[in-house]
Amino acid sequence: FEKSARLGGVWAHATWPGMRANLSKRTCCFSDWPHAATVEEFPSAREMLSYLDSYADRFGVLDCVRFGTEVLDVRRTTTTDDDDDDTTTKWHVMTTSSDSSSSATFDFLCVASGVFDSPRRPRVPGAGLGAPSCRQIDAREYRGPAAAGV
């Protein structure tokens, strides 16, 4: 399930031209799908998004994703078979999209909760009082040094 309309997370929302990964292309890739040799050592946001798209195309990921679907709740249930003491875990996932709400049960769960989805601004004494030195912006709002007043 993917809340947004496309694959890519933070890379799909990269807003400034110079945004780059802060990890080497050798460490920010899937073990079975390295970055292309032409990609710079620290990939640009555009290169990262292209890489994720190429991986998804190559391995059929898009066929498994429901875009525009938000996960509302996840609950784990565990049952034990009285005959052989086998334990079974299932995951019940409740979702919503623009046209419906639903729930489904799965044997496995992988959570990628989008920790960068909402801005988190620290409380700074004096911030919000109009002083330029106290202005706070999120990475999604950054458009370069001039726009940030740097």
N, CA, C and O of each residue as an XYZ file, in Angstrom:
600
protein
N       0.854     -1.170      0.000
C       0.000      0.000      0.000
C       0.896      1.228      0.000
O       1.861      1.298      0.761
N       0.587      2.173     -0.831
C       1.357      3.417     -0.929
C       0.380      4.577     -0.917
O      -0.524      4.661     -1.749
N       0.579      5.472      0.047
C      -0.335      6.599      0.200
C      -0.287      7.561     -0.990
O      -1.317      8.104     -1.390
N       0.877      7.769     -1.543
C       0.981      8.726     -2.653
C       0.593      8.073     -3.974
O       0.278      6.885     -4.033
N       0.624      8.867     -5.015
C       0.219      8.383     -6.332
C       1.361      7.742     -7.107
O       1.152      7.214     -8.199
N       2.580      7.786     -6.540
C       3.718      7.213     -7.263
C       4.744      6.653     -6.298
O       4.737      6.958     -5.106
N       5.604      5.848     -6.826
C       6.715      5.259     -6.097
C       7.780      6.325     -5.843
O       7.892      7.273     -6.620
N       8.551      6.191     -4.789
C       9.727      7.040     -4.641
C       9.906      7.741     -3.322
O      11.013      8.180     -3.012
N       8.858      7.865     -2.530
C       9.000      8.504     -1.225
C       9.630      9.878     -1.316
O       9.221     10.705     -2.130
N      10.618     10.116     -0.488
C      11.264     11.431     -0.422
C      11.885     11.820     -1.761
O      11.973     13.007     -2.078
N      12.316     10.839     -2.549
C      12.942     11.144     -3.840
C      11.921     11.649     -4.848
O      12.282     12.393     -5.760
N      10.683     11.272     -4.712
C       9.642     11.759     -5.613
C       9.257     13.200     -5.291
O       8.650     13.884     -6.115
N       9.612     13.658     -4.092
C       9.251     15.006     -3.654
C      10.462     15.924     -3.560
O      10.368     17.023     -3.014
N      11.594     15.481     -4.087
C      12.805     16.302     -4.029
C      12.521     17.646     -4.684
O      12.024     17.704     -5.809
N      12.832     18.706     -3.989
C      12.412     20.019     -4.461
C      13.536     20.929     -4.917
O      13.270     21.920     -5.598
N      14.766     20.639     -4.574
C      15.820     21.550     -5.012
C      16.783     20.833     -5.944
O      17.040     19.640     -5.786
N      17.315     21.567     -6.915
C      18.123     20.957     -7.973
C      19.355     20.198     -7.479
O      19.736     19.200     -8.090
N      19.973     20.633     -6.415
C      21.206     20.007     -5.958
C      21.032     18.880     -4.964
O      22.027     18.390     -4.430
N      19.810     18.446     -4.691
C      19.589     17.397     -3.688
C      20.264     16.102     -4.129
O      20.131     15.671     -5.274
N      20.994     15.488     -3.187
C      21.713     14.245     -3.447
C      21.546     13.298     -2.271
O      21.217     13.710     -1.159
N      21.778     12.025     -2.541
C      21.823     11.030     -1.465
C      23.049     11.327     -0.610
O      24.073     11.776     -1.125
N      22.951     11.082      0.669
C      24.111     11.277      1.528
C      24.851      9.963      1.775
O      25.695      9.871      2.666
N      24.525      8.954      0.976
C      25.217      7.666      1.018
C      25.734      7.351     -0.374
O      25.154      7.770     -1.376
N      26.819      6.618     -0.425
C      27.395      6.203     -1.698
C      26.410      5.330     -2.470
O      25.574      4.645     -1.879
N      26.518      5.363     -3.786
C      25.650      4.515     -4.613
C      25.866      3.039     -4.313
O      25.001      2.216     -4.613
N      26.996      2.696     -3.730
C      27.278      1.301     -3.380
C      26.530      0.856     -2.130
O      26.302     -0.336     -1.928
N      26.149      1.816     -1.293
C      25.456      1.466     -0.053
C      23.965      1.788     -0.082
O      23.220      1.327      0.783
N      23.520      2.570     -1.060
C      22.077      2.874     -1.127
C      21.486      2.233     -2.382
O      20.928      2.900     -3.254
N      21.635      0.905     -2.431
C      21.073      0.141     -3.540
C      20.676     -1.246     -3.043
O      21.102     -1.689     -1.976
N      19.861     -1.910     -3.833
C      19.489     -3.281     -3.521
C      20.627     -4.195     -3.963
O      21.254     -3.948     -4.992
N      20.897     -5.244     -3.196
C      22.032     -6.129     -3.483
C      21.928     -6.796     -4.845
O      22.948     -7.145     -5.439
N      20.717     -6.977     -5.348
C      20.543     -7.631     -6.638
C      20.314     -6.647     -7.788
O      19.986     -7.058     -8.902
N      20.488     -5.347     -7.519
C      20.261     -4.345     -8.565
C      21.127     -3.118     -8.277
O      20.638     -2.131     -7.726
N      22.414     -3.174     -8.649
C      23.291     -2.019     -8.407
C      22.913     -0.835     -9.289
O      22.236     -0.989    -10.306
N      23.357      0.334     -8.887
C      23.172      1.530     -9.718
C      23.966      1.357    -11.015
O      24.942      0.609    -11.059
N      23.544      2.043    -12.048
C      24.272      2.024    -13.320
C      25.658      2.636    -13.118
O      25.846      3.494    -12.256
N      26.605      2.198    -13.904
C      27.986      2.694    -13.804
C      28.055      4.203    -14.032
O      28.957      4.860    -13.512
N      27.131      4.756    -14.791
C      27.154      6.187    -15.115
C      26.648      7.072    -13.976
O      26.803      8.292    -14.032
N      26.048      6.480    -12.950
C      25.523      7.252    -11.823
C      26.683      7.755    -10.971
O      27.632      7.021    -10.698
N      26.594      9.013    -10.556
C      27.647      9.598     -9.721
C      27.734      8.877     -8.376
O      26.798      8.192     -7.964
N      28.870      9.043     -7.702
C      29.112      8.349     -6.434
C      28.000      8.622     -5.414
O      27.549      7.706     -4.726
N      27.566      9.864     -5.320
C      26.454     10.233     -4.453
C      25.315     10.663     -5.374
O      25.286     11.806     -5.829
N      24.380      9.758     -5.651
C      23.352     10.001     -6.665
C      22.493     11.232     -6.380
O      22.193     11.554     -5.230
N      22.112     11.905     -7.453
C      21.183     13.023     -7.336
C      19.793     12.462     -7.036
O      19.552     11.262     -7.163
N      18.892     13.346     -6.639
C      17.508     12.932     -6.379
C      16.898     12.322     -7.636
O      16.184     11.322     -7.563
N      17.178     12.917     -8.771
C      16.643     12.390    -10.034
C      17.193     10.996    -10.313
O      16.457     10.119    -10.766
N      18.494     10.781    -10.043
C      19.094      9.458    -10.246
C      18.511      8.432     -9.283
O      18.288      7.283     -9.664
N      18.261      8.837     -8.033
C      17.668      7.915     -7.061
C      16.254      7.519     -7.483
O      15.887      6.347     -7.398
N      15.471      8.479     -7.932
C      14.114      8.172     -8.360
C      14.132      7.275     -9.597
O      13.338      6.340     -9.699
N      15.025      7.555    -10.521
C      15.159      6.717    -11.722
C      15.570      5.298    -11.334
O      15.072      4.324    -11.899
N      16.482      5.188    -10.367
C      16.935      3.878     -9.885
C      15.765      3.082     -9.296
O      15.582      1.908     -9.619
N      14.979      3.726     -8.433
C      13.829      3.043     -7.827
C      12.808      2.634     -8.885
O      12.244      1.541     -8.816
N      12.571      3.504     -9.858
C      11.651      3.162    -10.946
C      12.169      1.970    -11.746
O      11.396      1.085    -12.112
N      13.485      1.944    -12.022
C      14.046      0.839    -12.810
C      13.957     -0.479    -12.035
O      13.678     -1.526    -12.619
N      14.192     -0.427    -10.734
C      14.069     -1.629     -9.902
C      12.624     -2.138     -9.928
O      12.373     -3.329    -10.114
N      11.691     -1.220     -9.740
C      10.275     -1.594     -9.726
C       9.857     -2.200    -11.061
O       9.106     -3.175    -11.096
N      10.340     -1.626    -12.151
C      10.024     -2.169    -13.478
C      10.629     -3.558    -13.656
O       9.953     -4.483    -14.108
N      11.883     -3.697    -13.305
C      12.605     -4.963    -13.511
C      12.000     -6.115    -12.722
O      11.916     -7.237    -13.221
N      11.577     -5.841    -11.481
C      11.122     -6.912    -10.594
C       9.601     -6.940    -10.390
O       9.110     -7.657     -9.518
N       8.864     -6.177    -11.177
C       7.411     -6.233    -11.125
C       6.785     -5.688     -9.861
O       5.686     -6.094     -9.483
N       7.470     -4.777     -9.210
C       6.975     -4.229     -7.944
C       5.652     -3.481     -8.130
O       4.758     -3.578     -7.289
N       5.531     -2.749     -9.213
C       4.335     -1.920     -9.409
C       3.056     -2.742     -9.479
O       1.977     -2.256     -9.141
N       3.182     -3.994     -9.919
C       2.007     -4.868     -9.978
C       1.491     -5.222     -8.585
O       0.348     -5.652     -8.433
N       2.329     -5.040     -7.580
C       1.972     -5.427     -6.211
C       1.560     -4.238     -5.340
O       1.154     -4.427     -4.193
N       1.660     -3.019     -5.868
C       1.411     -1.824     -5.060
C       0.029     -1.254     -5.370
O      -0.379     -1.155     -6.527
N      -0.670     -0.888     -4.315
C      -1.938     -0.162     -4.465
C      -1.660      1.296     -4.126
O      -1.565      1.669     -2.957
N      -1.532      2.107     -5.161
C      -1.232      3.524     -4.963
C      -2.470      4.271     -4.502
O      -3.597      3.841     -4.744
N      -2.245      5.405     -3.829
C      -3.357      6.203     -3.330
C      -4.118      5.514     -2.219
O      -5.304      5.776     -2.014
N      -3.442      4.637     -1.502
C      -4.081      3.867     -0.433
C      -3.307      4.065      0.868
O      -2.120      3.750      0.948
N      -3.974      4.577      1.858
C      -3.356      4.847      3.151
C      -3.672      3.726      4.136
O      -4.813      3.271      4.221
N      -2.664      3.287      4.874
C      -2.859      2.284      5.922
C      -3.327      3.012      7.181
O      -2.657      3.919      7.676
N      -4.473      2.604      7.681
C      -5.049      3.220      8.876
C      -4.675      2.480     10.151
O      -4.481      3.092     11.201
N      -4.574      1.156     10.051
C      -4.339      0.360     11.253
C      -3.751     -0.985     10.867
O      -4.089     -1.552      9.828
N      -2.871     -1.482     11.712
C      -2.295     -2.819     11.548
C      -2.391     -3.518     12.893
O      -2.014     -2.961     13.925
N      -2.899     -4.744     12.870
C      -3.005     -5.537     14.106
C      -2.481     -6.940     13.858
O      -2.767     -7.560     12.834
N      -1.714     -7.419     14.814
C      -1.170     -8.778     14.739
C      -2.047     -9.709     15.557
O      -2.454     -9.382     16.671
N      -2.332    -10.867     14.994
C      -3.043    -11.900     15.742
C      -2.200    -13.168     15.698
O      -1.580    -13.491     14.685
N      -2.195    -13.859     16.795
C      -1.444    -15.102     16.898
C      -2.383    -16.191     17.384
O      -3.108    -16.018     18.364
N      -2.357    -17.306     16.687
C      -3.159    -18.455     17.112
C      -2.248    -19.658     17.273
O      -1.236    -19.792     16.585
N      -2.626    -20.526     18.193
C      -1.868    -21.751     18.433
C      -2.766    -22.941     18.176
O      -3.886    -23.017     18.680
N      -2.255    -23.869     17.380
C      -2.992    -25.097     17.065
C      -2.885    -26.027     18.270
O      -1.780    -26.376     18.684
N      -4.004    -26.423     18.829
C      -4.019    -27.271     20.017
C      -3.409    -28.648     19.765
O      -2.863    -29.257     20.685
N      -3.494    -29.141     18.539
C      -2.989    -30.486     18.234
C      -1.472    -30.573     18.216
O      -0.907    -31.552     18.703
N      -0.808    -29.574     17.669
C       0.648    -29.684     17.543
C       1.411    -28.463     18.083
O       2.622    -28.354     17.891
N       0.712    -27.563     18.746
C       1.306    -26.371     19.342
C       1.990    -25.446     18.336
O       2.812    -24.615     18.723
N       1.659    -25.582     17.042
C       2.178    -24.645     16.042
C       1.525    -23.282     16.247
O       0.316    -23.188     16.460
N       2.328    -22.237     16.182
C       1.821    -20.873     16.321
C       1.785    -20.224     14.950
O       2.736    -20.328     14.174
N       0.688    -19.560     14.661
C       0.522    -18.863     13.393
C       0.262    -17.393     13.666
O      -0.605    -17.041     14.467
N       1.022    -16.540     12.993
C       0.827    -15.099     13.119
C       0.254    -14.568     11.820
O       0.715    -14.926     10.736
N      -0.737    -13.724     11.931
C      -1.349    -13.049     10.778
C      -1.380    -11.553     11.064
O      -1.396    -11.118     12.215
N      -1.389    -10.789      9.992
C      -1.441     -9.331     10.092
C      -2.723     -8.835      9.434
O      -2.970     -9.110      8.260
N      -3.529     -8.112     10.182
C      -4.776     -7.542      9.666
C      -4.515     -6.061      9.396
O      -4.154     -5.309     10.301
N      -4.701     -5.656      8.149
C      -4.385     -4.299      7.714
C      -5.657     -3.612      7.243
O      -6.369     -4.120      6.376
N      -5.936     -2.443      7.832
C      -7.085     -1.638      7.421
C      -6.569     -0.471      6.591
O      -5.615      0.203      6.979
N      -7.214     -0.233      5.430
C      -6.773      0.818      4.523
C      -7.949      1.689      4.087
O      -9.117      1.338      4.247
N      -7.579      2.842      3.527
C      -8.574      3.717      2.918
C      -7.973      4.335      1.665
O      -6.772      4.592      1.589
N      -8.834      4.565      0.693
C      -8.434      5.258     -0.533
C      -9.551      6.226     -0.880
O     -10.528      6.340     -0.139
N      -9.418      6.918     -1.992
C     -10.423      7.919     -2.348
C     -11.798      7.309     -2.579
O     -12.812      7.990     -2.424
N     -11.843      6.035     -2.948
C     -13.138      5.443     -3.270
C     -13.618      4.350     -2.320
O     -14.753      3.889     -2.442
N     -12.776      3.927     -1.373
C     -13.253      2.871     -0.476
C     -12.336      2.696      0.728
O     -11.215      3.205      0.767
N     -12.845      1.968      1.697
C     -12.064      1.501      2.836
C     -12.148     -0.010      2.822
O     -13.173     -0.580      2.447
N     -11.069     -0.659      3.233
C     -11.098     -2.116      3.244
C     -10.117     -2.659      4.257
O      -9.332     -1.919      4.851
N     -10.175     -3.958      4.442
C      -9.212     -4.635      5.304
C      -8.797     -5.930      4.624
O      -9.549     -6.501      3.834
N      -7.602     -6.381      4.940
C      -7.082     -7.618      4.370
C      -6.169     -8.259      5.396
O      -5.681     -7.590      6.307
N      -5.938     -9.549      5.251
C      -5.095    -10.303      6.170
C      -3.905    -10.858      5.401
O      -4.049    -11.367      4.289
N      -2.720    -10.753      6.012
C      -1.485    -11.176      5.372
C      -0.654    -12.042      6.310
O      -0.781    -11.957      7.532
N       0.193    -12.873      5.722
C       1.119    -13.698      6.499
C       2.359    -12.914      6.924
O       2.963    -13.210      7.955
N       2.736    -11.910      6.126
C       3.941    -11.125      6.391
C       3.619     -9.648      6.299
O       2.652     -9.248      5.650
N       4.446     -8.834      6.962
C       4.251     -7.393      6.960
C       5.611     -6.707      6.878
O       6.540     -7.062      7.603
N       5.714     -5.747      6.010
C       6.901     -4.895      5.913
C       6.419     -3.459      6.052
O       5.570     -3.011      5.282
N       6.954     -2.739      7.026
C       6.503     -1.379      7.290
C       7.536     -0.388      6.789
O       8.704     -0.446      7.173
N       7.104      0.515      5.939
C       7.911      1.656      5.498
C       7.026      2.865      5.757
O       6.305      3.326      4.872
N       7.091      3.366      6.972
C       6.066      4.286      7.464
C       6.215      5.729      7.024
O       5.407      6.567      7.423
N       7.197      6.048      6.232
C       7.314      7.415      5.753
C       7.660      8.395      6.847
O       6.931      9.362      7.068
N       8.761      8.162      7.536
C       9.142      9.040      8.647
C       9.407     10.469      8.188
O       9.414     11.388      9.007
N       9.624     10.668      6.894
C       9.869     12.014      6.375
C       8.610     12.623      5.764
O       8.685     13.657      5.100
N       7.464     12.001      5.979
C       6.218     12.441      5.372
C       5.725     13.778      5.918
O       5.207     14.600      5.162
N       5.879     14.003      7.207
C       5.405     15.238      7.835
C       6.581     16.001      8.419
O       7.452     15.408      9.056
N       6.613     17.316      8.207
C       7.708     18.108      8.789
C       7.720     18.017     10.310
O       6.671     18.007     10.954
N       8.900     17.952     10.859
C       9.067     17.974     12.312
C       9.966     19.161     12.631
O      11.150     19.173     12.294
N       9.394     20.135     13.271
C      10.137     21.352     13.570
C      10.403     21.418     15.068
O       9.476     21.326     15.873
N      11.660     21.576     15.437
C      11.968     21.668     16.868
C      11.460     22.993     17.440
O      11.333     23.986     16.723
N      11.182     22.987     18.706
C      10.809     24.234     19.383
C      12.088     24.991     19.707
O      12.954     24.510     20.438
N      12.177     26.175     19.148
C      13.352     27.016     19.349
C      12.883     28.314     19.981
O      12.004     28.984     19.438
N      13.462     28.685     21.134
C      13.046     29.952     21.752
C      13.213     31.107     20.769
O      14.277     31.278     20.174
N      12.161     31.892     20.607
C      12.197     33.043     19.706
C      11.723     32.743     18.309
O      11.452     33.668     17.543
N      11.614     31.475     17.949
C      11.156     31.125     16.607
C       9.707     31.554     16.435
O       8.904     31.450     17.362
N       9.390     32.023     15.279
C       8.026     32.445     14.993
C       7.744     33.879     15.379
O       6.611     34.343     15.250
N       8.756     34.592     15.853
C       8.553     35.979     16.252
C       8.888     36.945     15.128
O       8.918     38.158     15.340
N       9.141     36.420     13.937
C       9.386     37.283     12.793
C      10.851     37.571     12.527
O      11.181     38.156     11.496
N      11.726     37.181     13.419
C      13.156     37.422     13.205
C      13.661     36.479     12.118
O      13.446     35.271     12.217
N      14.334     36.999     11.072
C      14.806     36.135      9.975
C      15.687     34.985     10.450
O      15.661     33.908      9.855
N      16.460     35.192     11.506
C      17.350     34.134     11.985
C      16.583     32.987     12.633
O      17.151     31.926     12.893
N      15.294     33.195     12.895
C      14.485     32.168     13.542
C      13.573     31.426     12.572
O      12.800     30.565     12.993
N      13.648     31.737     11.309
C      12.759     31.104     10.333
C      13.114     29.630     10.191
O      14.284     29.279     10.038
N      12.108     28.778     10.240
C      12.306     27.347     10.069
C      11.587     26.880      8.813
O      10.448     27.267      8.555
N      12.272     26.035      8.027
C      11.626     25.423      6.875
C      11.969     23.941      6.865
O      12.980     23.511      7.422
N      11.108     23.177      6.222
C      11.335     21.752      6.048
C      12.061     21.540      4.723
O      12.031     22.405      3.848
N      12.709     20.392      4.578
C      13.433     20.094      3.342
C      12.526     20.182      2.118
O      12.985     20.571      1.044
N      11.259     19.831      2.257
C      10.332     19.912      1.120
C      10.050     21.347      0.705
O       9.623     21.597     -0.423
N      10.286     22.293      1.611
C      10.042     23.700      1.315
C      11.275     24.394      0.755
O      11.181     25.493      0.208
N      12.426     23.755      0.891
C      13.684     24.365      0.458
C      13.755     24.434     -1.058
O      13.487     23.445     -1.739
N      14.115     25.594     -1.589
C      14.218     25.775     -3.037
C      15.584     26.339     -3.426
O      15.774     26.791     -4.555
N      16.520     26.312     -2.502
C      17.853     26.825     -2.766
C      18.218     27.910     -1.768
O      17.355     28.410     -1.046
N      19.508     28.281     -1.723
C      19.982     29.245     -0.723
C      19.267     30.602     -0.791
O      18.928     31.165      0.250
N      19.038     31.125     -1.979
C      18.405     32.447     -2.089
C      16.991     32.428     -1.530
O      16.592     33.346     -0.814
N      16.234     31.388     -1.856
C      14.853     31.298     -1.377
C      14.798     31.091      0.124
O      13.811     31.454      0.765
N      15.845     30.513      0.692
C      15.876     30.266      2.136
C      16.427     31.467      2.900
O      16.473     31.458      4.131
N      16.841     32.487      2.175
C      17.385     33.684      2.828
C      18.816     33.513      3.274
O      19.267     34.200      4.191
N      19.541     32.603      2.636
C      20.941     32.351      2.998
C      21.837     33.174      2.110
O      23.059     33.115      2.242
